[in-house]
Short mmCIF file of C-alpha atoms and ligand atoms in Angstrom, two decimals:
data_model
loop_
_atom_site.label_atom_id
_atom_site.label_comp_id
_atom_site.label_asym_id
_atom_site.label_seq_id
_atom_site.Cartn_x
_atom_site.Cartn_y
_atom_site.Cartn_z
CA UNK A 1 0.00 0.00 0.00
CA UNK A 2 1.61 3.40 -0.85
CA UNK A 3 0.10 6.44 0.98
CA UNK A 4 -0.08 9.09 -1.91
CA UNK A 5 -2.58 5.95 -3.68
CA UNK A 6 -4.31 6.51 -0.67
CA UNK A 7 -4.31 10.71 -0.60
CA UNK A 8 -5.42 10.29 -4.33
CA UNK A 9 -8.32 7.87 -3.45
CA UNK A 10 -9.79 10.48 -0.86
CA UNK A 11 -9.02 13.41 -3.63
CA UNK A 12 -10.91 12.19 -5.57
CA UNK A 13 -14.10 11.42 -3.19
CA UNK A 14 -13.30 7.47 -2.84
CA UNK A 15 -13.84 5.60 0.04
CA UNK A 16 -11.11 4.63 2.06
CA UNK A 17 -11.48 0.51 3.70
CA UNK A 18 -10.34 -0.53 7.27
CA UNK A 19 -7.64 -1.36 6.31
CA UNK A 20 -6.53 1.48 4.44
CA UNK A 21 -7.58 3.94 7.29
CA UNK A 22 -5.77 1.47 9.65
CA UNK A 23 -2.51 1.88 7.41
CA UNK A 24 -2.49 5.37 7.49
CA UNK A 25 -2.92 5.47 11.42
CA UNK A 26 -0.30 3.49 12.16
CA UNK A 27 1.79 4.65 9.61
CA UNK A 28 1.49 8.17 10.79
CA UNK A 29 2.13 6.87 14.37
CA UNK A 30 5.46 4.99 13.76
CA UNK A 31 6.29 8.12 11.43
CA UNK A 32 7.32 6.20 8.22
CA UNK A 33 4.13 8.51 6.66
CA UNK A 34 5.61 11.85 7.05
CA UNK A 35 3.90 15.46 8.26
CA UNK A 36 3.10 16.42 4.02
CA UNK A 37 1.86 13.49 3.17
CA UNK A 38 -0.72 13.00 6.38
CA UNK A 39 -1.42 16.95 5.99
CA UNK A 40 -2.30 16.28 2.43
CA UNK A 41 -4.55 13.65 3.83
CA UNK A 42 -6.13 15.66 6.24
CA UNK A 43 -6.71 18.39 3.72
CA UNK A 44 -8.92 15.48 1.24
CA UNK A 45 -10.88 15.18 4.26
CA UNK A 46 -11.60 18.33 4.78
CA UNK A 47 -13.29 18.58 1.36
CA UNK A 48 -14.17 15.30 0.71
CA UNK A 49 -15.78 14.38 3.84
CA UNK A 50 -16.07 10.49 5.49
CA UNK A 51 -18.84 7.87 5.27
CA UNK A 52 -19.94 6.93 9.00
CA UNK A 53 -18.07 3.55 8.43
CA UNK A 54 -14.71 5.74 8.14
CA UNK A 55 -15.01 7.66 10.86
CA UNK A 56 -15.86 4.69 12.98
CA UNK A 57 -12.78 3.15 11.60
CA UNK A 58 -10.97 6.25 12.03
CA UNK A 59 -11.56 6.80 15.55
CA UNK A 60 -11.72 2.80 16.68
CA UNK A 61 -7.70 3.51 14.90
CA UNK A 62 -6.92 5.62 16.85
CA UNK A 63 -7.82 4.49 19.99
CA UNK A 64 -5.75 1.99 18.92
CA UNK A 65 -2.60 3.93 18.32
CA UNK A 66 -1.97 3.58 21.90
CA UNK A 67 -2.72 2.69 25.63
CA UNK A 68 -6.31 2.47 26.38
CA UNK A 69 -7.78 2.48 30.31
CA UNK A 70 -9.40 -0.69 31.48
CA UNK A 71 -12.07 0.67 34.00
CA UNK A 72 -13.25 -2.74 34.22
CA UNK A 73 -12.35 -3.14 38.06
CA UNK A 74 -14.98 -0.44 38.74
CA UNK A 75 -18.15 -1.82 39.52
CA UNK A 76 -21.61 -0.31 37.72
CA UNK A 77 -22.10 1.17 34.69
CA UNK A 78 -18.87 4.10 33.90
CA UNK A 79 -20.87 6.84 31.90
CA UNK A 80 -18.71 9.70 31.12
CA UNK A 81 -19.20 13.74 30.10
CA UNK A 82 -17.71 15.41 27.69
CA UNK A 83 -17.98 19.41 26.65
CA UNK A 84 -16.66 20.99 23.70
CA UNK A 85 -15.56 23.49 25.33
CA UNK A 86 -16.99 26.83 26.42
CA UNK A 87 -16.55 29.72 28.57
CA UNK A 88 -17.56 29.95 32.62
CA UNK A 89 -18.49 25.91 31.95
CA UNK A 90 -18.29 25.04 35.17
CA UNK A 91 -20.74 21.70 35.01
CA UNK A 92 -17.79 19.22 35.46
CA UNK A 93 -17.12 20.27 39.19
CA UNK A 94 -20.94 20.06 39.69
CA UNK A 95 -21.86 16.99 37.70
CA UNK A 96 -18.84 14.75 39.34
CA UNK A 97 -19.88 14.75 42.72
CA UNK A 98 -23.80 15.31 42.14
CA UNK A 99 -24.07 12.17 39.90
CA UNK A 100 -21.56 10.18 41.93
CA UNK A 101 -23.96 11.15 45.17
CA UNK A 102 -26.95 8.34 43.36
CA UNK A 103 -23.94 5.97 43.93
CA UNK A 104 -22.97 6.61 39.91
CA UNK A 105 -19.10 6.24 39.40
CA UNK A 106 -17.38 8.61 38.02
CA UNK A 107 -14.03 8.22 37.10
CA UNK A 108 -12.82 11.55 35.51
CA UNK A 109 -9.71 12.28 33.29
CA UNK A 110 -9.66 15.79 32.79
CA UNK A 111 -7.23 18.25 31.00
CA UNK A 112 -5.69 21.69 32.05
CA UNK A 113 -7.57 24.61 29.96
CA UNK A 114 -5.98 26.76 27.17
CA UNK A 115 -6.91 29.52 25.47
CA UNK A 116 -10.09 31.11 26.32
CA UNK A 117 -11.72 27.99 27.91
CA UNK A 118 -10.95 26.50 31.17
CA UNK A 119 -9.78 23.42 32.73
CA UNK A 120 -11.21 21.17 34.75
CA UNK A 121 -8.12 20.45 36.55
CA UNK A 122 -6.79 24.22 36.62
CA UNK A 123 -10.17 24.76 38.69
CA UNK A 124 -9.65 22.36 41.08
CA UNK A 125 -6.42 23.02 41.94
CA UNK A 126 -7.61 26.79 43.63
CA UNK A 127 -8.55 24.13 46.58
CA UNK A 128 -5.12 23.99 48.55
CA UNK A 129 -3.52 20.40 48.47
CA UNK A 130 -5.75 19.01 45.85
CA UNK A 131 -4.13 17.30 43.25
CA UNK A 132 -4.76 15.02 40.46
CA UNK A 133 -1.43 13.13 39.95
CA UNK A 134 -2.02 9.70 41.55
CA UNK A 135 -1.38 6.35 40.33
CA UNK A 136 -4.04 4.46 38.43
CA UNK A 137 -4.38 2.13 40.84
CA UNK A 138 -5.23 4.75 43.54
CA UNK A 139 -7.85 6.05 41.01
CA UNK A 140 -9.49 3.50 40.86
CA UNK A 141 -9.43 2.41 44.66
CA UNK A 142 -10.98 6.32 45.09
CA UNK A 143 -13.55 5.91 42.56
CA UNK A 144 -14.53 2.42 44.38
CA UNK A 145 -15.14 3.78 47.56
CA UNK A 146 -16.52 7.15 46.92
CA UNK A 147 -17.70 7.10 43.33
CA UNK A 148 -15.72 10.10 42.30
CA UNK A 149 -12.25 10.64 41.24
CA UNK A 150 -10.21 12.94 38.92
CA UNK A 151 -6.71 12.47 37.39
CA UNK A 152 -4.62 13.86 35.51
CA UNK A 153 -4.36 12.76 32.01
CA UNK A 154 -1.71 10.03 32.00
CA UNK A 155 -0.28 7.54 29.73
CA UNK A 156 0.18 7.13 26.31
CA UNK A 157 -3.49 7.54 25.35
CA UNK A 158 -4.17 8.05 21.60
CA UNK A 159 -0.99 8.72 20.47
CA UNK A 160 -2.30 9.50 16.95
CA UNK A 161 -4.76 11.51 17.74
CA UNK A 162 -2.12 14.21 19.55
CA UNK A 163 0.31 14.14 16.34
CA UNK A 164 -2.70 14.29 14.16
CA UNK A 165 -4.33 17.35 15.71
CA UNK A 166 -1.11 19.35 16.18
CA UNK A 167 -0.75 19.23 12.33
CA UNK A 168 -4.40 19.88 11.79
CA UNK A 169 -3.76 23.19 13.59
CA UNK A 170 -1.18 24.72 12.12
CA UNK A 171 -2.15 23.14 8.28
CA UNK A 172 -6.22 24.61 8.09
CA UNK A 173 -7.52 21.39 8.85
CA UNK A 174 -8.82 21.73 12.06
CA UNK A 175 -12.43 22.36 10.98
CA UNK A 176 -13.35 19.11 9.91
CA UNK A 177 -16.39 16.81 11.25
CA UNK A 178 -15.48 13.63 10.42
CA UNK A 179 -11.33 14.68 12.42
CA UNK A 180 -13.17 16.46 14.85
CA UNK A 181 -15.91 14.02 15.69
CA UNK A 182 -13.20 11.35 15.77
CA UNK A 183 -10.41 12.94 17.39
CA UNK A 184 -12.70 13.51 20.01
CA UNK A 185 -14.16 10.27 20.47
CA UNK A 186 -11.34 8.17 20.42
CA UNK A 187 -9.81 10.40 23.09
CA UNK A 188 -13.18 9.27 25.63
CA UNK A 189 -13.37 5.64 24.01
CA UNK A 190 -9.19 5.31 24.87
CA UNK A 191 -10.70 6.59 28.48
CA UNK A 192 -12.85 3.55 28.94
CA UNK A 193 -16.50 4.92 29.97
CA UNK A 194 -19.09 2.76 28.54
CA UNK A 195 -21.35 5.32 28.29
CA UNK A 196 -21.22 8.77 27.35
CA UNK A 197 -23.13 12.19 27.26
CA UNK A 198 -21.68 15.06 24.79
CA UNK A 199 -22.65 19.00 25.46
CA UNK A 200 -21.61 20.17 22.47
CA UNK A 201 -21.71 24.15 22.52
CA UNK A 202 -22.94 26.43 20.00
CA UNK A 203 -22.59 30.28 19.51
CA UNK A 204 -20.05 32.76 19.79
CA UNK A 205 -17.90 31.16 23.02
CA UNK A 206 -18.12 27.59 21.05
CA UNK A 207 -15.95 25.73 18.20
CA UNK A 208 -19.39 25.40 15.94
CA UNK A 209 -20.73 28.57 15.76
CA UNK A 210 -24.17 27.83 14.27
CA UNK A 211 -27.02 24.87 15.96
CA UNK A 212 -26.62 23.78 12.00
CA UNK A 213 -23.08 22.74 12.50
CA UNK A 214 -23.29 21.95 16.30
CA UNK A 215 -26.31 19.50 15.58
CA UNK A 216 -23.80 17.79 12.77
CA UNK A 217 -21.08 17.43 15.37
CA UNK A 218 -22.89 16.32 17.86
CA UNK A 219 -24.56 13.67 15.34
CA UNK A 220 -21.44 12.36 14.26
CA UNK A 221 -19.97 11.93 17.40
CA UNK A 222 -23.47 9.92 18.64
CA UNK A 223 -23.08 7.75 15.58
CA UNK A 224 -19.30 6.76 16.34
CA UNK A 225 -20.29 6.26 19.95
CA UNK A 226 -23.28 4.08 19.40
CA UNK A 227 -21.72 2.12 16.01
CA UNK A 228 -18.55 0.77 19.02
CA UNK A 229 -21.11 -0.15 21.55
CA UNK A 230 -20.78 2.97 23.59
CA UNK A 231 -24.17 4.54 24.34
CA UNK A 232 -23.84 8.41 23.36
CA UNK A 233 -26.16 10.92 23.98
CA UNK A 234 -25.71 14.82 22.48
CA UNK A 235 -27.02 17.59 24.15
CA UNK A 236 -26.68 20.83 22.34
CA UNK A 237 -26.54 23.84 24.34
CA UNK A 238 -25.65 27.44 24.03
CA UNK A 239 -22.90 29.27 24.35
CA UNK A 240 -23.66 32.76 22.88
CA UNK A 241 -22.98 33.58 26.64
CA UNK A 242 -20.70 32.52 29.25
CA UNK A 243 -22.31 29.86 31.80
CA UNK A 244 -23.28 31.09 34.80
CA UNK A 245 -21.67 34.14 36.14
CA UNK A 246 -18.48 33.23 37.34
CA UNK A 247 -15.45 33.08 34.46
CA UNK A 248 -12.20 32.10 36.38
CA UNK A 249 -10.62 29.18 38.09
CA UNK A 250 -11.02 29.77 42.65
CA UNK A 251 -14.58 31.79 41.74
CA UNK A 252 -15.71 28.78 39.44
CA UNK A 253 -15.31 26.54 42.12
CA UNK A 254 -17.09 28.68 44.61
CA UNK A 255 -20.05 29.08 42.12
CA UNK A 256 -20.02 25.41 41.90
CA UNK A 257 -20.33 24.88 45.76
CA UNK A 258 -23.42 27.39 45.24
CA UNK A 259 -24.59 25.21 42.74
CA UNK A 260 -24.42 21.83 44.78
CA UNK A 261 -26.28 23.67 47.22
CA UNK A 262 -29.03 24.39 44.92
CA UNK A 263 -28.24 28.42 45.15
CA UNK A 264 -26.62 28.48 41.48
CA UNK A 265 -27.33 30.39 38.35
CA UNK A 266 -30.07 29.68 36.59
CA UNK A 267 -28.63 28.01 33.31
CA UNK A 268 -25.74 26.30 34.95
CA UNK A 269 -28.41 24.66 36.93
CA UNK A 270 -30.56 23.80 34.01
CA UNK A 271 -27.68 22.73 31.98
CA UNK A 272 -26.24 20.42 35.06
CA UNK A 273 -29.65 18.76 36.04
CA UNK A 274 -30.39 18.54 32.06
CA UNK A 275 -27.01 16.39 31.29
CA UNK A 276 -27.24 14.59 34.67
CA UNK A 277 -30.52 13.28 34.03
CA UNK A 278 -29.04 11.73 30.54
CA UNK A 279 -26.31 10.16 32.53
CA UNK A 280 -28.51 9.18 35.68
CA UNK A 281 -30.78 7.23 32.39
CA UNK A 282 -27.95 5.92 30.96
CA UNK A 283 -26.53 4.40 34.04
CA UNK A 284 -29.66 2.94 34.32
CA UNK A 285 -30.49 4.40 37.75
CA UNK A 286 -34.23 6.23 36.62
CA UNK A 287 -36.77 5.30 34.65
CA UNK A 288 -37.32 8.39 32.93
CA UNK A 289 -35.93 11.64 32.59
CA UNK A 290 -38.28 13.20 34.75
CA UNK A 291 -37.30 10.54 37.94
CA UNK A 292 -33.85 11.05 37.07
CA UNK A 293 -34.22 14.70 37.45
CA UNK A 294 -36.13 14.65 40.69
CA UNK A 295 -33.78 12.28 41.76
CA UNK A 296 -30.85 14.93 41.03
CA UNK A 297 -32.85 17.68 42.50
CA UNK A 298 -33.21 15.79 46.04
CA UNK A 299 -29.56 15.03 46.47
CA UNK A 300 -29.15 19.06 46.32
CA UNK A 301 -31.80 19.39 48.49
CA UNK A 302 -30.66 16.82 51.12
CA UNK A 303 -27.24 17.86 50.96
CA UNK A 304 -25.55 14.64 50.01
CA UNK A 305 -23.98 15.98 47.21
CA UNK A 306 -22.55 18.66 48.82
CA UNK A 307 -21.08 15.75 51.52
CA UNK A 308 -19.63 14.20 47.95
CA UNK A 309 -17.92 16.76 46.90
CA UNK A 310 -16.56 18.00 50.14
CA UNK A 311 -15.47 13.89 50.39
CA UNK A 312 -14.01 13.93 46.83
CA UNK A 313 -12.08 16.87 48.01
CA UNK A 314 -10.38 15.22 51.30
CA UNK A 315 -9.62 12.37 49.33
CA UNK A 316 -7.39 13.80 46.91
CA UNK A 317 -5.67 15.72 49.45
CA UNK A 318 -7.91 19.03 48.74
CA UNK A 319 -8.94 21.22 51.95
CA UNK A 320 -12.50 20.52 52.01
CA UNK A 321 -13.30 23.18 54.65
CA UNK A 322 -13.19 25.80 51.94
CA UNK A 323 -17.03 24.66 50.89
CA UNK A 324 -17.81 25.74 54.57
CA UNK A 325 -15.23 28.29 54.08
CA UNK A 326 -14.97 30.00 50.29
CA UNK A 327 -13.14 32.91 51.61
CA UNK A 328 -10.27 30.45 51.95
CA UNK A 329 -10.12 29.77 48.44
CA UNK A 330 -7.51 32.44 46.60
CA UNK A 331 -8.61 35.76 46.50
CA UNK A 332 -7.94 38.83 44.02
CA UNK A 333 -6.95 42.06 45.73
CA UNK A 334 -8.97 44.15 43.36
CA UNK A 335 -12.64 44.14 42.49
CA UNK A 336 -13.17 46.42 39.97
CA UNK A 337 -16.95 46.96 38.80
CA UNK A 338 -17.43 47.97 34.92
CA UNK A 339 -20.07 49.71 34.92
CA UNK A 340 -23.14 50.67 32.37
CA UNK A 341 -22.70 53.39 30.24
CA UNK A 342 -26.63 53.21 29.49
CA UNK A 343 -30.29 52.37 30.35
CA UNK A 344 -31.72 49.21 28.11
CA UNK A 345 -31.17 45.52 28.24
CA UNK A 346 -28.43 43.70 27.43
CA UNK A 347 -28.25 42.01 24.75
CA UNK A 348 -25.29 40.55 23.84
CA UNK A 349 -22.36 39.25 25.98
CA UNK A 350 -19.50 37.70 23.28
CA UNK A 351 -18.76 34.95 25.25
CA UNK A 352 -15.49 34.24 23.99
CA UNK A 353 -14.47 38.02 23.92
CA UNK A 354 -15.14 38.05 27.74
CA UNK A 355 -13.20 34.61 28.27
CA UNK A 356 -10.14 36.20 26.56
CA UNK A 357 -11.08 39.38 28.98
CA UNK A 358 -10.33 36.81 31.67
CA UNK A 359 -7.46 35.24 29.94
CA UNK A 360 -6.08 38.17 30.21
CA UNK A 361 -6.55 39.25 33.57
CA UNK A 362 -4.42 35.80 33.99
CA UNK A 363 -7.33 33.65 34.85
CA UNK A 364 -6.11 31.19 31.36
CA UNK A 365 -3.27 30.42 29.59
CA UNK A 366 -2.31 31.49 25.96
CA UNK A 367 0.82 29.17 25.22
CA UNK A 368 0.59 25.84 27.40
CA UNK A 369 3.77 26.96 29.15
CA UNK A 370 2.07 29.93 31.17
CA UNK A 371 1.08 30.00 34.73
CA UNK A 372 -2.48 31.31 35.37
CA UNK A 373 -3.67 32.94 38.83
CA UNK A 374 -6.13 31.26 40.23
CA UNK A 375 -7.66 33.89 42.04
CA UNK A 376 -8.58 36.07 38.86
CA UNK A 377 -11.44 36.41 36.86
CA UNK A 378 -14.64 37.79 36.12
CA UNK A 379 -17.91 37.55 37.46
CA UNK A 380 -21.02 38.76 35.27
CA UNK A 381 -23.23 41.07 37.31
CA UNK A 382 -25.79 41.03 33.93
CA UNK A 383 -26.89 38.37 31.83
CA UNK A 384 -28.56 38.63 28.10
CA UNK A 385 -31.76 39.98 28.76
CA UNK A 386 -31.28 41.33 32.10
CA UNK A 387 -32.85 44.66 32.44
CA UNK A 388 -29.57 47.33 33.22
CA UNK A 389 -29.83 51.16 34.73
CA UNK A 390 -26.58 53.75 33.05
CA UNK A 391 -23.78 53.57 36.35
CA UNK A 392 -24.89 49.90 37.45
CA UNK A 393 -22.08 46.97 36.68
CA UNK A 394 -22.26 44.99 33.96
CA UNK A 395 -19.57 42.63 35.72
CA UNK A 396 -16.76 42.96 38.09
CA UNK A 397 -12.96 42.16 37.22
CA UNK A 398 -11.14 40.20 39.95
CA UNK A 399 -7.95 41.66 39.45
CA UNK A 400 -4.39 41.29 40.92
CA UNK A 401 -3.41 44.31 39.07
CA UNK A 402 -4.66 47.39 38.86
CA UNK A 403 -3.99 48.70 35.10
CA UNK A 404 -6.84 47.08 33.44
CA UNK A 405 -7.77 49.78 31.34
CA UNK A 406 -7.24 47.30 28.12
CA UNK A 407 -9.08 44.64 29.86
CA UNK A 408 -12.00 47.37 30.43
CA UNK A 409 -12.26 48.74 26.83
CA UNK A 410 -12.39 44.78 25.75
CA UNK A 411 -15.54 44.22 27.74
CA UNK A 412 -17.39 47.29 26.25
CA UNK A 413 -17.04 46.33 23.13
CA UNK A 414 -18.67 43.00 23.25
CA UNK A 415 -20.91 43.42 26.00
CA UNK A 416 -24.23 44.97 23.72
CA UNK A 417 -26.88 47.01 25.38
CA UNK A 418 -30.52 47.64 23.53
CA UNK A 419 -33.62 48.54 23.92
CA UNK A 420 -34.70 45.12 24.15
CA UNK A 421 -33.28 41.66 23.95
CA UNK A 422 -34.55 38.06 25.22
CA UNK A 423 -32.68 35.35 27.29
CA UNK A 424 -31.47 32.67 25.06
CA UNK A 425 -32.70 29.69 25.05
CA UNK A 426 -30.53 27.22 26.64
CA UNK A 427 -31.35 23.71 25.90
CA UNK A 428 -30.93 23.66 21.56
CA UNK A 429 -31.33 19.92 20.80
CA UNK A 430 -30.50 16.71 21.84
CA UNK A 431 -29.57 14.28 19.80
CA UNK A 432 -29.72 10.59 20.46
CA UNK A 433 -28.57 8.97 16.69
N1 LIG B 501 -11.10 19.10 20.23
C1 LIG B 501 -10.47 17.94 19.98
O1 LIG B 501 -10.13 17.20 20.90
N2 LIG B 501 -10.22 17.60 18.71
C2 LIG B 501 -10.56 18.38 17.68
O2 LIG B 501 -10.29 18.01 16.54
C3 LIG B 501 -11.21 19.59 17.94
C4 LIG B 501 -11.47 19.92 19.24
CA1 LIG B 502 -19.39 29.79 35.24
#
């Protein structure tokens, strides 16, 4: 098999076999196909597009490229979440503990953010002493005993897949469904959940702008799921906004601690209890959406999920008196309100404008080597729709410095205020094949 047969096969709108697709993936892995000729590749795709039965062979290939996690030892049903990415998302730190409080296990590999969306892990470690890097065996023990866990991502896990999407980014080929939809599957199938729920984001914070191209994400990433045996569910919500009100890493967890206490924002409540109840179904712990949501709802209410999270905490070395206690969590030295320049109604907040606003403030990273400060960010006093008097804030910049004036002109001009303007809905679509 020769690979420029192959790049001439795609060209030309052919259909690549297993085999073929399997060639190239390990080929590319071992590195006797080189950077051009796998960029080429990548570039057919782009225009030529995959049948479902490649990108089930190109994903299932790329788990393949390398280690994959055997969660196996874990008893019940392992259903895992996955977002695309958005600004302020703070479900994670919510959904871990609340759906590992109906005795759920969650066994969480999460990333470090970059760029104008956060991380998981970056998040959690604004608790003193928590941390992530434990062996696998320790996970595992963790997620046994308490149902949640989070580490670091470790190993050698789709090898391809981290080649492959380095050269997509700097070669155009990064907007892609059939590389997308895979590279992000094999990355949860390598992971070893047997079931999974996607919240795939759409609007101005998210990857796929429009529902159009959201809702053919989401539905290729369901079909790859469902054609390996892994039950996937896609949930399509917005992300014209940033989620909730709190954009930052020490002030995300705090407004996750709200949250578990049933005092969050609105749509980061609706957004939680929405993909929980998928999961709760999925783990087969409620008959219907509706029990699994009132099931959710009374482990807020009763405070056991609270008791989970403060436990998932302890156990990974985190000081769980700070959900008691948020003031102990890192703290800016300057609040700075931005305030209203006019009466009306806002109606526009660029979501991934304002996450850059907090990027900047030093709340994210913009090359993987920087540090962030956990104790930055920004917290939205207004949301689209929200009614706003001339003087009043708009949102308040947790600052450690106090020359923000760049920071300040950035959030006026994508923060919109009119004469009228409706909350967006939430909730898009979900897709289930
Ligand atoms: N996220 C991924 O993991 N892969 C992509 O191709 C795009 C976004
Ligand atoms: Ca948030």
């Amino acid at each position: 098999m020769r690979m420029v047969d192959l790049i001439q096969k795609k060209r030309d709108g052919g259909e690549l076999t297993t085999k073929e697709i399997n060639f190239i993936i390990k080929g590319y892995t071992d590195g006797s196909i080189p950077d051009y000729q796998m960029s080429a590749f990548a570039m057919a795709v782009v225009f030529r597009d995959m049948t479902p039965r490649e990108r089930k062979d190109l994903t299932m290939a790329m788990v393949n490229s390398g280690e994959t996690i055997d969660l196996s030892p874990i008893s019940g049903v392992k259903i895992d979440k996955h977002s695309t990415g958005g600004v302020g998302d703070t479900t994670t730190l919510v959904l871990a503990p609340l759906i590992a409080s109906l005795d759920i296990p969650m066994a969480k590999m999460s990333g470090r953010g970059l760029g104008h969306t956060g991380g998981t892990i970056d998040k959690l470690e604004s608790i003193k002493g928590f941390h992530v890097e434990i062996t696998r065996e320790k996970f595992i023990e963790l997620v046994n005993n308490n149902k949640v866990a989070v580490i670091g991502q470790t190993g050698n896990i789709t090898p391809a897949d981290k080649k492959l999407y380095a050269l997509r980014d700097v070669t155009g080929t990064v907007e892609s469904i059939p590389l997308i939809a895979s590279s992000i599957m094999s990355k949860k199938i390598a992971a070893g959940a047997d079931a999974i729920v996607l919240d795939v984001k759409t609007g101005s914070g998210a990857f796929m702008k429009t529902e159009e191209d959201a809702y053919r994400l989401a539905h290729a990433m369901v079909s790859i799921g469902n054609s390996v045996g892994r039950k996937t569910i896609g949930v399509i919500s917005d992300m014209s906004q940033p989620l909730g009100f709190a954009i930052g890493n020490a002030i995300e967890v705090k407004e996750a601690i709200d949250t578990l206490k049933g005092e969050g924002p609105e749509d980061l409540t609706e957004l939680v209890l929405t993909l929980g109840s998928h999961m709760v179904c999925l783990a087969g712990k409620a008959d219907s959406l509706e029990d699994a949501r009132k099931k959710l709802k009374e482990v807020i209410k009763n405070g056991k999920a609270l008791e989970k999270f403060k436990k998932f905490l302890a156990n990974q070395g985190g000081d769980s008196s700070i959900v008691d206690n948020p003031a102990k969590l890192p703290q800016a030295a300057y609040h700075i309100d931005v305030p209203s320049k006019e009466d009306g109604f806002v109606s526009e907040i660029v979501a991934d404008e304002i996450g850059t606003a907090a990027m900047l403030l030093g709340a994210g990273r913009s090359t993987k080597e920087d540090k962030i400060d956990l104790a930055v960010g920004i917290m939205l006093r207004k949301k689209v729709g929200d009614k706003v008097k001339k003087g009043e804030a708009l949102l308040t910049l947790y600052s450690n410095k106090s020359g923000v004036d760049d920071i300040i002109k950035k959030v006026y001009e994508n923060i919109k205020i009119s004469d009228y303007a409706e909350v967006p809905k939430l909730i898009h679509r979900i897709v289930t094949e």
